[in-house]
XYZ file of N, CA and C in Angstrom:
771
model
N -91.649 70.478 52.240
C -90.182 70.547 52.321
C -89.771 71.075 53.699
N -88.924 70.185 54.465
C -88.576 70.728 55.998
C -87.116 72.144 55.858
N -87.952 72.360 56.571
C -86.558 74.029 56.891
C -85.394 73.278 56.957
N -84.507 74.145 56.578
C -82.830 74.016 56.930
C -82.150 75.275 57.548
N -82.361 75.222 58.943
C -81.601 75.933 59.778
C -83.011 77.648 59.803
N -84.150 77.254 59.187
C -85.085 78.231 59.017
C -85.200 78.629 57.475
N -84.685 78.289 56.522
C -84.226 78.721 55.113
C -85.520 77.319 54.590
N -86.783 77.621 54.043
C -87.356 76.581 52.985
C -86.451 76.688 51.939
N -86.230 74.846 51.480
C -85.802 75.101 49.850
C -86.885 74.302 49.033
N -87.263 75.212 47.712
C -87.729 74.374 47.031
C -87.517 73.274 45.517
N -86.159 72.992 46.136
C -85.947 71.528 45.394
C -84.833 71.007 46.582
N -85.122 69.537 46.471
C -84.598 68.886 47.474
C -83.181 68.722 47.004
N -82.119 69.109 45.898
C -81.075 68.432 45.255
C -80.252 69.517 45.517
N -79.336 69.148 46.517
C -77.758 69.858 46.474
C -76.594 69.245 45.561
N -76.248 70.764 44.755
C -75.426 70.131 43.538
C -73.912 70.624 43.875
N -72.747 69.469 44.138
C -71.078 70.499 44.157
C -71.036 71.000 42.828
N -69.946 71.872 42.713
C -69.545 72.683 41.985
C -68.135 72.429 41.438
N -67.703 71.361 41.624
C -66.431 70.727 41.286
C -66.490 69.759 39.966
N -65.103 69.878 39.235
C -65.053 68.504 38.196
C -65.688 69.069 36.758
N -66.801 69.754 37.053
C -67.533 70.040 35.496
C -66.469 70.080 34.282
N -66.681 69.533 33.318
C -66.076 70.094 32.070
C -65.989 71.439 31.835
N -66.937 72.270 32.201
C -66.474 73.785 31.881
C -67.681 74.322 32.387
N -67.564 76.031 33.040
C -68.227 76.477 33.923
C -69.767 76.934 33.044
N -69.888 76.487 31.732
C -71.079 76.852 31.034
C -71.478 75.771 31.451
N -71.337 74.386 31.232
C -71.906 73.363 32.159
C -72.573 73.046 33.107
N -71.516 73.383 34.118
C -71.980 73.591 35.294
C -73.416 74.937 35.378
N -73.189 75.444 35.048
C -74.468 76.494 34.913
C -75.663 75.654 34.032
N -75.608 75.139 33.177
C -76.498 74.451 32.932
C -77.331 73.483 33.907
N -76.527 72.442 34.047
C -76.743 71.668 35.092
C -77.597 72.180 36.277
N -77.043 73.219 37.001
C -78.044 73.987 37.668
C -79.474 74.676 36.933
N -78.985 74.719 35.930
C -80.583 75.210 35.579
C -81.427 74.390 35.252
N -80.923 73.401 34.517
C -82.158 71.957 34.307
C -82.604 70.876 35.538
N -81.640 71.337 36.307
C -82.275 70.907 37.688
C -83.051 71.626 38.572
N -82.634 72.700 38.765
C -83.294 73.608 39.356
C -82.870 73.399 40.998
N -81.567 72.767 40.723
C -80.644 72.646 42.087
C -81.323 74.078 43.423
N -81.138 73.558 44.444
C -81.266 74.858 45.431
C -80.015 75.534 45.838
N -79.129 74.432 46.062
C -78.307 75.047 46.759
C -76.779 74.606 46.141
N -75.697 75.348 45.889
C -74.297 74.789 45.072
C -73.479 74.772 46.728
N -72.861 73.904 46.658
C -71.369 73.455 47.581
C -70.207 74.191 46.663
N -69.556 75.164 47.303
C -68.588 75.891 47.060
C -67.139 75.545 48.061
N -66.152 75.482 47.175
C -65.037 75.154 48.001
C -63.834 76.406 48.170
N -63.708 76.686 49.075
C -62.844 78.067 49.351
C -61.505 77.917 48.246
N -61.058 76.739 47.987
C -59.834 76.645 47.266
C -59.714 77.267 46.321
N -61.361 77.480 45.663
C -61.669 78.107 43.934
C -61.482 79.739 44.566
N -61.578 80.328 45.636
C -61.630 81.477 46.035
C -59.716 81.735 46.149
N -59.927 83.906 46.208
C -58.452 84.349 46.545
C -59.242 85.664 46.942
N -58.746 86.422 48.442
C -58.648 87.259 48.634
C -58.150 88.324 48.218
N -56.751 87.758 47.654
C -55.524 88.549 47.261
C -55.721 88.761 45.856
N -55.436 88.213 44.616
C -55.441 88.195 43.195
C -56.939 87.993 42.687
N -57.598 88.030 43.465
C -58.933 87.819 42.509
C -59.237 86.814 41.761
N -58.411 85.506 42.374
C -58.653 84.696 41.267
C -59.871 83.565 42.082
N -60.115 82.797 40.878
C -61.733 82.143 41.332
C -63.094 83.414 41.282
N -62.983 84.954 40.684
C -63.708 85.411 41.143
C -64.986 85.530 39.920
N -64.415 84.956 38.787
C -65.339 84.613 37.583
C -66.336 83.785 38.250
N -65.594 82.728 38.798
C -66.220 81.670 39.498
C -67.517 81.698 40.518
N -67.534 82.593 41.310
C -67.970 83.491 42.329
C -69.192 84.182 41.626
N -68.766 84.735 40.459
C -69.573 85.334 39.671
C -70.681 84.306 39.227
N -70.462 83.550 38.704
C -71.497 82.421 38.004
C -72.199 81.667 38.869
N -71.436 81.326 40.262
C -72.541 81.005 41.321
C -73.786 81.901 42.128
N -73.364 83.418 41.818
C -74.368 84.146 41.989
C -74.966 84.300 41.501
N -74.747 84.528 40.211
C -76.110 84.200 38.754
C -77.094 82.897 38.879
N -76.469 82.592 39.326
C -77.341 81.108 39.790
C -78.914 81.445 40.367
N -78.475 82.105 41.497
C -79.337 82.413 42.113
C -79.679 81.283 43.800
N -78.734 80.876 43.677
C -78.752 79.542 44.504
C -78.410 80.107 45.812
N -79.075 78.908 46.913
C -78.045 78.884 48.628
C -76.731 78.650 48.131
N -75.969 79.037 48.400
C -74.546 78.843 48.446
C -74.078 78.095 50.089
N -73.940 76.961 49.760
C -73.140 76.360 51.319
C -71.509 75.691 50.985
N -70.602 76.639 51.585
C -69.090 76.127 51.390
C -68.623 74.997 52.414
N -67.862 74.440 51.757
C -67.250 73.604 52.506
C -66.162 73.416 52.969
N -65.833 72.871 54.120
C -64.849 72.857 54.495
C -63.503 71.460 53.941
N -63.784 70.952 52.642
C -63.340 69.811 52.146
C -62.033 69.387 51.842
N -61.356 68.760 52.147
C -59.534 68.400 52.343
C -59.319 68.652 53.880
N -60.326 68.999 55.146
C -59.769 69.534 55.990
C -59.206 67.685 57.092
N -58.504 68.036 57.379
C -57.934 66.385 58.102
C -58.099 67.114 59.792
N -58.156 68.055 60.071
C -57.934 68.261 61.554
C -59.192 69.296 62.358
N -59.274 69.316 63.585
C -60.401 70.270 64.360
C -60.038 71.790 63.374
N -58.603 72.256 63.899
C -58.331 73.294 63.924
C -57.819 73.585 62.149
N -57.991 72.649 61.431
C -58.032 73.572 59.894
C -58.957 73.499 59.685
N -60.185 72.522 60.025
C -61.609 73.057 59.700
C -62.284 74.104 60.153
N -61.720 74.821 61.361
C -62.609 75.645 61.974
C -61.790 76.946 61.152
N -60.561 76.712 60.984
C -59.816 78.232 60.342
C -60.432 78.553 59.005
N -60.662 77.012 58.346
C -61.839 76.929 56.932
C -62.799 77.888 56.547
N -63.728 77.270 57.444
C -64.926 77.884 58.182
C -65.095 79.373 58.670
N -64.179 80.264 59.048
C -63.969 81.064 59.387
C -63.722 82.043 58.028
N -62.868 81.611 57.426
C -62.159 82.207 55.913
C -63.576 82.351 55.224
N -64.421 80.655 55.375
C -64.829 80.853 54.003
C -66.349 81.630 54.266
N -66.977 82.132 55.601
C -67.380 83.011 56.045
C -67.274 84.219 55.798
N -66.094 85.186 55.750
C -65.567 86.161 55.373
C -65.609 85.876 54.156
N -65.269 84.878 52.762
C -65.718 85.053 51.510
C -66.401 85.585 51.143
N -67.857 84.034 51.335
C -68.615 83.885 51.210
C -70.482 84.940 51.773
N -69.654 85.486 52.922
C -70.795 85.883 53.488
C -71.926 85.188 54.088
N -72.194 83.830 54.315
C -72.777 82.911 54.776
C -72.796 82.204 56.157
N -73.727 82.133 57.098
C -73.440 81.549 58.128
C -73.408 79.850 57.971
N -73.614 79.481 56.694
C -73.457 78.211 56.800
C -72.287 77.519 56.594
N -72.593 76.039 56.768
C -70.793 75.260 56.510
C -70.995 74.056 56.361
N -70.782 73.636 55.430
C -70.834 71.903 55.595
C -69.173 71.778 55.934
N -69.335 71.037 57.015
C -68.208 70.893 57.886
C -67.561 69.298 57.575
N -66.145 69.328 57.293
C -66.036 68.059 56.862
C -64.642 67.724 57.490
N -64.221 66.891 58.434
C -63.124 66.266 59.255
C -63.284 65.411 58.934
N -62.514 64.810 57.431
C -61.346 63.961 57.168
C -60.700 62.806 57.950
N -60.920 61.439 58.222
C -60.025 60.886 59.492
C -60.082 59.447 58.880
N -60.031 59.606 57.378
C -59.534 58.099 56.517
C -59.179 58.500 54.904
N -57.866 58.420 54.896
C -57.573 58.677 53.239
C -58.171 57.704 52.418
N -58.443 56.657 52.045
C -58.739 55.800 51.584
C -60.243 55.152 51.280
N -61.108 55.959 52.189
C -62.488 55.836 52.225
C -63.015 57.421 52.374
N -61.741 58.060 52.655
C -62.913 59.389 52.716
C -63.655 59.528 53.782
N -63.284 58.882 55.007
C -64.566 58.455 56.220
C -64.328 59.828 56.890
N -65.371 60.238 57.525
C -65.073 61.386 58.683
C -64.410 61.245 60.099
N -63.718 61.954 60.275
C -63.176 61.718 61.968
C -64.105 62.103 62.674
N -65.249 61.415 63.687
C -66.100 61.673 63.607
C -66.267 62.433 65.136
N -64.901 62.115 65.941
C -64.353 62.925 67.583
C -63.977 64.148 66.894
N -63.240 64.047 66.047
C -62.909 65.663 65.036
C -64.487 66.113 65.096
N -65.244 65.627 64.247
C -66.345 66.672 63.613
C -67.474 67.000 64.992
N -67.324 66.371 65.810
C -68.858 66.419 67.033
C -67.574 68.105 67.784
N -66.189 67.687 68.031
C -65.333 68.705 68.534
C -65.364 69.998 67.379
N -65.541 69.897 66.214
C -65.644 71.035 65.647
C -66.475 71.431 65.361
N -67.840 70.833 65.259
C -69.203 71.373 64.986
C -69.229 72.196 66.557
N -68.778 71.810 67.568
C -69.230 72.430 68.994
C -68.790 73.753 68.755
N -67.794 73.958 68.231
C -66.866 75.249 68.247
C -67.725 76.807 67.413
N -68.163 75.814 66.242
C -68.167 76.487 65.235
C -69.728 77.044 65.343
N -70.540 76.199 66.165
C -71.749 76.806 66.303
C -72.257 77.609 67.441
N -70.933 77.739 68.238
C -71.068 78.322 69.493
C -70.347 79.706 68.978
N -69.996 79.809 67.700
C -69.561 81.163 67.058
C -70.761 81.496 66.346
N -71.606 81.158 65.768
C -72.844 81.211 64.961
C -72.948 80.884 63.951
N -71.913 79.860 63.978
C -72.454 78.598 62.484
C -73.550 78.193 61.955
N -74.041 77.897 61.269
C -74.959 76.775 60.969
C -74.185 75.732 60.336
N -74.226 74.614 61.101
C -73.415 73.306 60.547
C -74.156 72.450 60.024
N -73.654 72.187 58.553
C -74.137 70.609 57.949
C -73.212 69.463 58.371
N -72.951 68.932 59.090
C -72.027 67.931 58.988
C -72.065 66.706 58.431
N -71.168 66.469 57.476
C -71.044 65.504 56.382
C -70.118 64.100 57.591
N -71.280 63.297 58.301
C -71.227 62.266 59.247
C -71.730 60.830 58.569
N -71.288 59.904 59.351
C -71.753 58.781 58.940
C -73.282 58.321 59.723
N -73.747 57.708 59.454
C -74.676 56.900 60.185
C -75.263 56.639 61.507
N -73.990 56.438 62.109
C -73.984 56.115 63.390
C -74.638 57.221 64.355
N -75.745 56.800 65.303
C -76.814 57.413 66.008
C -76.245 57.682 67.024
N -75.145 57.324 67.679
C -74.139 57.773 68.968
C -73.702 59.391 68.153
N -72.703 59.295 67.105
C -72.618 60.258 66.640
C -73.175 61.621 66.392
N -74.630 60.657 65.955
C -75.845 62.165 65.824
C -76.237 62.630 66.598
N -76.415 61.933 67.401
C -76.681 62.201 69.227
C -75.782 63.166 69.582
N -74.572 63.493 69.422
C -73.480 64.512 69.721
C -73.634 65.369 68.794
N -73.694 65.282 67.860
C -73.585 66.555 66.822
C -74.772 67.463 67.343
N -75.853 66.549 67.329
C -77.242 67.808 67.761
C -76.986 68.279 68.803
N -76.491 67.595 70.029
C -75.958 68.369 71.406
C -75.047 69.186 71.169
N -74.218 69.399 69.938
C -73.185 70.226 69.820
C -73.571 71.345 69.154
N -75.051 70.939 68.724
C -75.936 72.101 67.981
C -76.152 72.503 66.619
N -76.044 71.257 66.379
C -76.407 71.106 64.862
C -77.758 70.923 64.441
N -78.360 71.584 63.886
C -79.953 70.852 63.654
C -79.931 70.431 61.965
N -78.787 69.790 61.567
C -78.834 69.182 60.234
C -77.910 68.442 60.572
N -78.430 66.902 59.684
C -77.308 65.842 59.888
C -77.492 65.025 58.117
N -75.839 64.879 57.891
C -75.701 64.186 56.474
C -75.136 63.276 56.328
N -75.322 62.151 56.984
C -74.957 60.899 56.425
C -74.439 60.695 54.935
N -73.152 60.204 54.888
C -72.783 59.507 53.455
C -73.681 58.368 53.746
N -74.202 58.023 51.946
C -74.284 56.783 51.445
C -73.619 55.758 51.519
N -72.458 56.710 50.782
C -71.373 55.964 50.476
C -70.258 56.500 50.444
N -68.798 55.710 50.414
C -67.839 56.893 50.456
C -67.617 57.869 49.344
N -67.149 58.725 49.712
C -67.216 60.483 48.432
C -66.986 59.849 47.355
N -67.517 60.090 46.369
C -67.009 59.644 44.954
C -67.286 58.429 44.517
N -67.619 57.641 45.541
C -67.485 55.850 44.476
C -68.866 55.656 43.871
N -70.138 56.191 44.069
C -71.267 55.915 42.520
C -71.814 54.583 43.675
N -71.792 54.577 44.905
C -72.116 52.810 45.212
C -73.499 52.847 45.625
N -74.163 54.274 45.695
C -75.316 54.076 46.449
C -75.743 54.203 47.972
N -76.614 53.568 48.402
C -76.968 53.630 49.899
C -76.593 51.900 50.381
N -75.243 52.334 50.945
C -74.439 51.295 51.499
C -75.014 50.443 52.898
N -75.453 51.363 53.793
C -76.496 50.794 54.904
C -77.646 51.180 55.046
N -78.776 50.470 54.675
C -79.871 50.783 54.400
C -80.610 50.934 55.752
N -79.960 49.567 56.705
C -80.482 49.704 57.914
C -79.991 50.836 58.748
N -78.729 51.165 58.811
C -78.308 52.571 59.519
C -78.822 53.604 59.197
N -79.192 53.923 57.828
C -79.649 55.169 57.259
C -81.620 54.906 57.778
N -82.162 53.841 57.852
C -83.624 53.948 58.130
C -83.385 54.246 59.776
N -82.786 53.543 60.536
C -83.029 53.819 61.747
C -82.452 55.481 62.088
N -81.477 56.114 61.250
C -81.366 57.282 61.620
C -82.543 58.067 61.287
N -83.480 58.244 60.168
C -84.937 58.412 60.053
C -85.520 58.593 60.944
N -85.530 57.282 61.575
C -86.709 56.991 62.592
C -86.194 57.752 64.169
N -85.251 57.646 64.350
C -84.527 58.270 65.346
C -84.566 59.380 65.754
N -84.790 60.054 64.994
C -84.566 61.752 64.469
C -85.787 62.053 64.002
N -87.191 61.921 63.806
C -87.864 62.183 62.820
C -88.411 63.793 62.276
N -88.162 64.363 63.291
C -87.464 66.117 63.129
C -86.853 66.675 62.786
N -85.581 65.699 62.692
C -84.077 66.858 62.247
C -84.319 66.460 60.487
N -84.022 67.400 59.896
C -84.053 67.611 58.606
C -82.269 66.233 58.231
N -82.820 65.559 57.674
C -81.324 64.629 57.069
C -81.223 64.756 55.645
N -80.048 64.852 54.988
C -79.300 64.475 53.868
C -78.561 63.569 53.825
N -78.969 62.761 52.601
C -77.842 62.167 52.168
C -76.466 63.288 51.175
N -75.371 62.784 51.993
C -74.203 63.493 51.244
C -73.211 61.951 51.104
N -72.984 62.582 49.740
C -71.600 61.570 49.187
C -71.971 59.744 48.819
N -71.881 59.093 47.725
C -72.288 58.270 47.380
C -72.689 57.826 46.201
N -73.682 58.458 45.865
C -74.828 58.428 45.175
C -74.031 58.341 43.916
N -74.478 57.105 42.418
C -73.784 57.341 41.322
C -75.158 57.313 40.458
N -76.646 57.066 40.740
C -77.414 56.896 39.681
C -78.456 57.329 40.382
N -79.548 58.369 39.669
C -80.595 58.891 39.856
C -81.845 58.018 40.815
N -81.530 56.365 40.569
C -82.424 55.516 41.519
C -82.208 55.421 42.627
N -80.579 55.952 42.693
C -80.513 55.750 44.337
C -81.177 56.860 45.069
N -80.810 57.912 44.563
C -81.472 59.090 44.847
C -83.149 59.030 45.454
N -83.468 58.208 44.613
C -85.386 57.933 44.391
C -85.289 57.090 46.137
N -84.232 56.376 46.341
C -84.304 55.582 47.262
C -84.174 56.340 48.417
N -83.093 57.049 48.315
C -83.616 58.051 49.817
C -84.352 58.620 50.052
N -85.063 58.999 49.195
C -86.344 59.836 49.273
C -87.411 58.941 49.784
N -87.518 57.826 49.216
C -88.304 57.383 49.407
C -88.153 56.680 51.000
N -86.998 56.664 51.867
C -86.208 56.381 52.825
C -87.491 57.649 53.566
N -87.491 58.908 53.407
C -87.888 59.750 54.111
C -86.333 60.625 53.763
N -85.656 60.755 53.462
C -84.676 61.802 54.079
C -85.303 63.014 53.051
N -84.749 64.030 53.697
C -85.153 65.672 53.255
C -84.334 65.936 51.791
N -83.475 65.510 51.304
C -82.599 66.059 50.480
C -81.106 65.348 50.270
N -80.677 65.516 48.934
C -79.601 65.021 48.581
C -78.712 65.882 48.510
N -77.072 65.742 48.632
C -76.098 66.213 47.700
C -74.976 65.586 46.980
N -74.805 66.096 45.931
C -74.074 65.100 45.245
C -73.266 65.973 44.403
N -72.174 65.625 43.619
C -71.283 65.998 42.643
C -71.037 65.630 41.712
N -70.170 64.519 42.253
C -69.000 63.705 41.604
C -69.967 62.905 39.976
N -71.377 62.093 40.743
C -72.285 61.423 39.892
C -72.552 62.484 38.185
N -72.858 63.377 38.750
C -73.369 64.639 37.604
C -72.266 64.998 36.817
N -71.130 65.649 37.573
C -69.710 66.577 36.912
C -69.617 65.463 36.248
N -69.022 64.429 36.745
C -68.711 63.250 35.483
C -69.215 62.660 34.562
N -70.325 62.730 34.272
C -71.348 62.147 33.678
C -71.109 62.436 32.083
N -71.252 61.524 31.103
C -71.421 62.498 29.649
C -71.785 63.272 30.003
N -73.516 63.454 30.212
C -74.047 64.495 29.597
C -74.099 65.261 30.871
N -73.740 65.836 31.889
C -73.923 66.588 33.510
C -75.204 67.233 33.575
N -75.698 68.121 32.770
C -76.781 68.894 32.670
C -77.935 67.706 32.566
N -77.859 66.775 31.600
C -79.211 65.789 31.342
C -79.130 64.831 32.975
N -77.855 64.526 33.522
C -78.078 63.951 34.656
C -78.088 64.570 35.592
N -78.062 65.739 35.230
C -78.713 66.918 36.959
C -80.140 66.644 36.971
N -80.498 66.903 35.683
C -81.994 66.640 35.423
C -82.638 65.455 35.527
N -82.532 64.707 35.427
C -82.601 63.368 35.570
C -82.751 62.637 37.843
N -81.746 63.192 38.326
C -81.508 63.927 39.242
C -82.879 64.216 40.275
N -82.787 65.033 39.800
C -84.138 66.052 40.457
C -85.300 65.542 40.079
N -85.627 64.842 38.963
C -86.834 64.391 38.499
C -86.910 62.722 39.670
N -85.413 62.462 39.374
C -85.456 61.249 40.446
C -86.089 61.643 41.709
N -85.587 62.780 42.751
C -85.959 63.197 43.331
C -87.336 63.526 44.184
N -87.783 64.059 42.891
C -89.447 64.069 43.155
C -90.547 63.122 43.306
N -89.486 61.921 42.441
C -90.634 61.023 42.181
C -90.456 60.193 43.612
N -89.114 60.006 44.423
C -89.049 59.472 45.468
C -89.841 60.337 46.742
N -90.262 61.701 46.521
C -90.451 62.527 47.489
C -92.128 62.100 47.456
N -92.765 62.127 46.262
C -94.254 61.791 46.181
C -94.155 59.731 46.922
N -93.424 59.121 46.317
C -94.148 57.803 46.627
C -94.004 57.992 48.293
N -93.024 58.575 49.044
C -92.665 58.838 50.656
C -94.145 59.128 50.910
N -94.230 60.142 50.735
C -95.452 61.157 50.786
C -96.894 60.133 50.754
N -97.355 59.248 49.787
C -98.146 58.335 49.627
C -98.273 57.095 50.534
N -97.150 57.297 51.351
C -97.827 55.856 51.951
C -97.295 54.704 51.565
N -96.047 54.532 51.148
C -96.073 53.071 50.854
C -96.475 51.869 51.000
N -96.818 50.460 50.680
C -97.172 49.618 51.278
C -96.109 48.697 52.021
N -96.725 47.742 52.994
C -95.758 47.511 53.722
C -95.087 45.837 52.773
N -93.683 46.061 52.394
C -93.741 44.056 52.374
C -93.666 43.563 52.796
N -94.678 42.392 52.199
C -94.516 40.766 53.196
C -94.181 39.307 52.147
N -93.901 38.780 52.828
C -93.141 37.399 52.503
C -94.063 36.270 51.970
N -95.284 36.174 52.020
C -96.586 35.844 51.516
C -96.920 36.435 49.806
N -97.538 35.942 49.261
C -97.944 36.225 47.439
C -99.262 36.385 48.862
N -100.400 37.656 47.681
C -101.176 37.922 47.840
C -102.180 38.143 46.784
N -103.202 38.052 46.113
C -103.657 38.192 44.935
C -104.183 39.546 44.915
N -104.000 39.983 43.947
C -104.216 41.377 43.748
C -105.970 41.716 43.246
N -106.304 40.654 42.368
C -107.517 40.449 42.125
C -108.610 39.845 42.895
N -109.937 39.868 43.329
C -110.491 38.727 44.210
C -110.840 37.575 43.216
N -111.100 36.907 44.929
C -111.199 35.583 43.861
C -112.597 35.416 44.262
N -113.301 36.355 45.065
C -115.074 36.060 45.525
C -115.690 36.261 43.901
N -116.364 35.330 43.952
C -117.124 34.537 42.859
C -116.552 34.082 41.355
N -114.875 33.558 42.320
C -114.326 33.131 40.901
C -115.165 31.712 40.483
N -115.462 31.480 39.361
C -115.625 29.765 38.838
C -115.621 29.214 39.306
N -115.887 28.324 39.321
C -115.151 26.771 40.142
C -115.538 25.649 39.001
N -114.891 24.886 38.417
C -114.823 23.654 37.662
C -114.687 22.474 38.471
N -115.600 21.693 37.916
C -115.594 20.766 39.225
C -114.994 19.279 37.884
């Protein structure tokens, strides 16, 4: 399992903390997965009234990384004020950093996020940035000092999977150091198997699980996906080709004449 920012985790599955039917749930879910790390959103937090602080409570029982996010933010300067707040919450130098710059897809502004990851790690961030694909992009974020990069699948919420298979392998190959996640996409445990088996370090996901009948059986489900994509990576796959090949020999098959 590759470091994140120096932190080993040992399960590759980042779980949000949003949507659940009810916060016994959600605690479940984390436990039959054995999630590492919960995405926390400052909104559930209050300085003032204490409210969200049940909330707060049950993610520490967890026992989990806690990484907040900066999520609804549309601009440089409300993500970095985010970030800042949810620091002082949270107590965490981390952030999955998220600049907003398409209502409709959920896409990242991606001159926003390379301009606010610069900011935020030159304060002593550790930035996840929730980015697309694009290798110009990643190329800036790591110069801006990020040593984690998270490609969406797909856009937040839609269940579609791994939308560019070729963007997401060549970022792999590109990078073969920087620790990658897939963030946002993902609606079924195979896709999951698929990034893994892609090479990437780790998933996060939400929307797929909270909604789910059963959330807890598909956290689990989840993580088991997980593993099994992390071993076939690990093994070597074979390569395909466009040719049938016989699997059996045929040295000293019969011959009928």
């Amino acid at each position: 399992m590759r470091n994140f920012y120096g932190t080993a985790l040992d399960n590759p599955l980042m779980l949000g903390t949003a949507q659940y039917p009810s916060p016994a749930i959600l605690a479940e879910a984390f436990r039959r997965s054995g999630a590492a790390v919960a995405t926390v959103s400052l909104r559930r937090e209050s300085g003032q009234d204490r409210a969200g602080q049940d909330f707060w409570a049950l993610i520490r029982d967890l026992g989990v990384h806690v990484l907040p996010n900066t999520a609804g933010c549309h601009s440089v300067k409300e993500a970095v004020t985010t970030a800042h707040m949810a620091r002082e919450v949270f107590g965490t130098k981390w952030i999955k950093l998220e600049v907003i710059g398409e209502e409709d897809t959920l896409q990242p502004d991606v001159f926003g996020l390379v301009e606010a990851a610069r900011i935020l790690t030159e304060d002593g961030f550790q930035v996840f940035p929730y980015t697309t694909e694009d290798l110009v992009v990643a190329d800036r974020l790591l110069h801006a000092g990020c040593e984690v990069l998270m490609p969406w699948g797909a856009p937040i919420g839609s269940g579609l999977g791994l939308n560019n298979l070729f963007g997401l392998r060549a970022m792999r190959a590109h990078f073969p150091d920087v620790p990658l996640v897939i963030d946002a996409g993902l609606g079924l445990p195979s896709q999951a198997t698929q990034a893994m088996e892609l090479g990437y370090d780790a998933v996060l996901l939400n929307t797929a699980v909270a909604k789910a009948g059963d959330p807890a059986a598909m956290a689990e489900a989840f993580a088991l996906a997980l593993r099994a994509g992390r071993l076939a990576c690990d093994a070597d796959p074979m390569e395909p080709r466009d040719m049938a090949a016989p699997s059996t020999p045929v040295l000293g098959k019969a011959f009928l004449s």
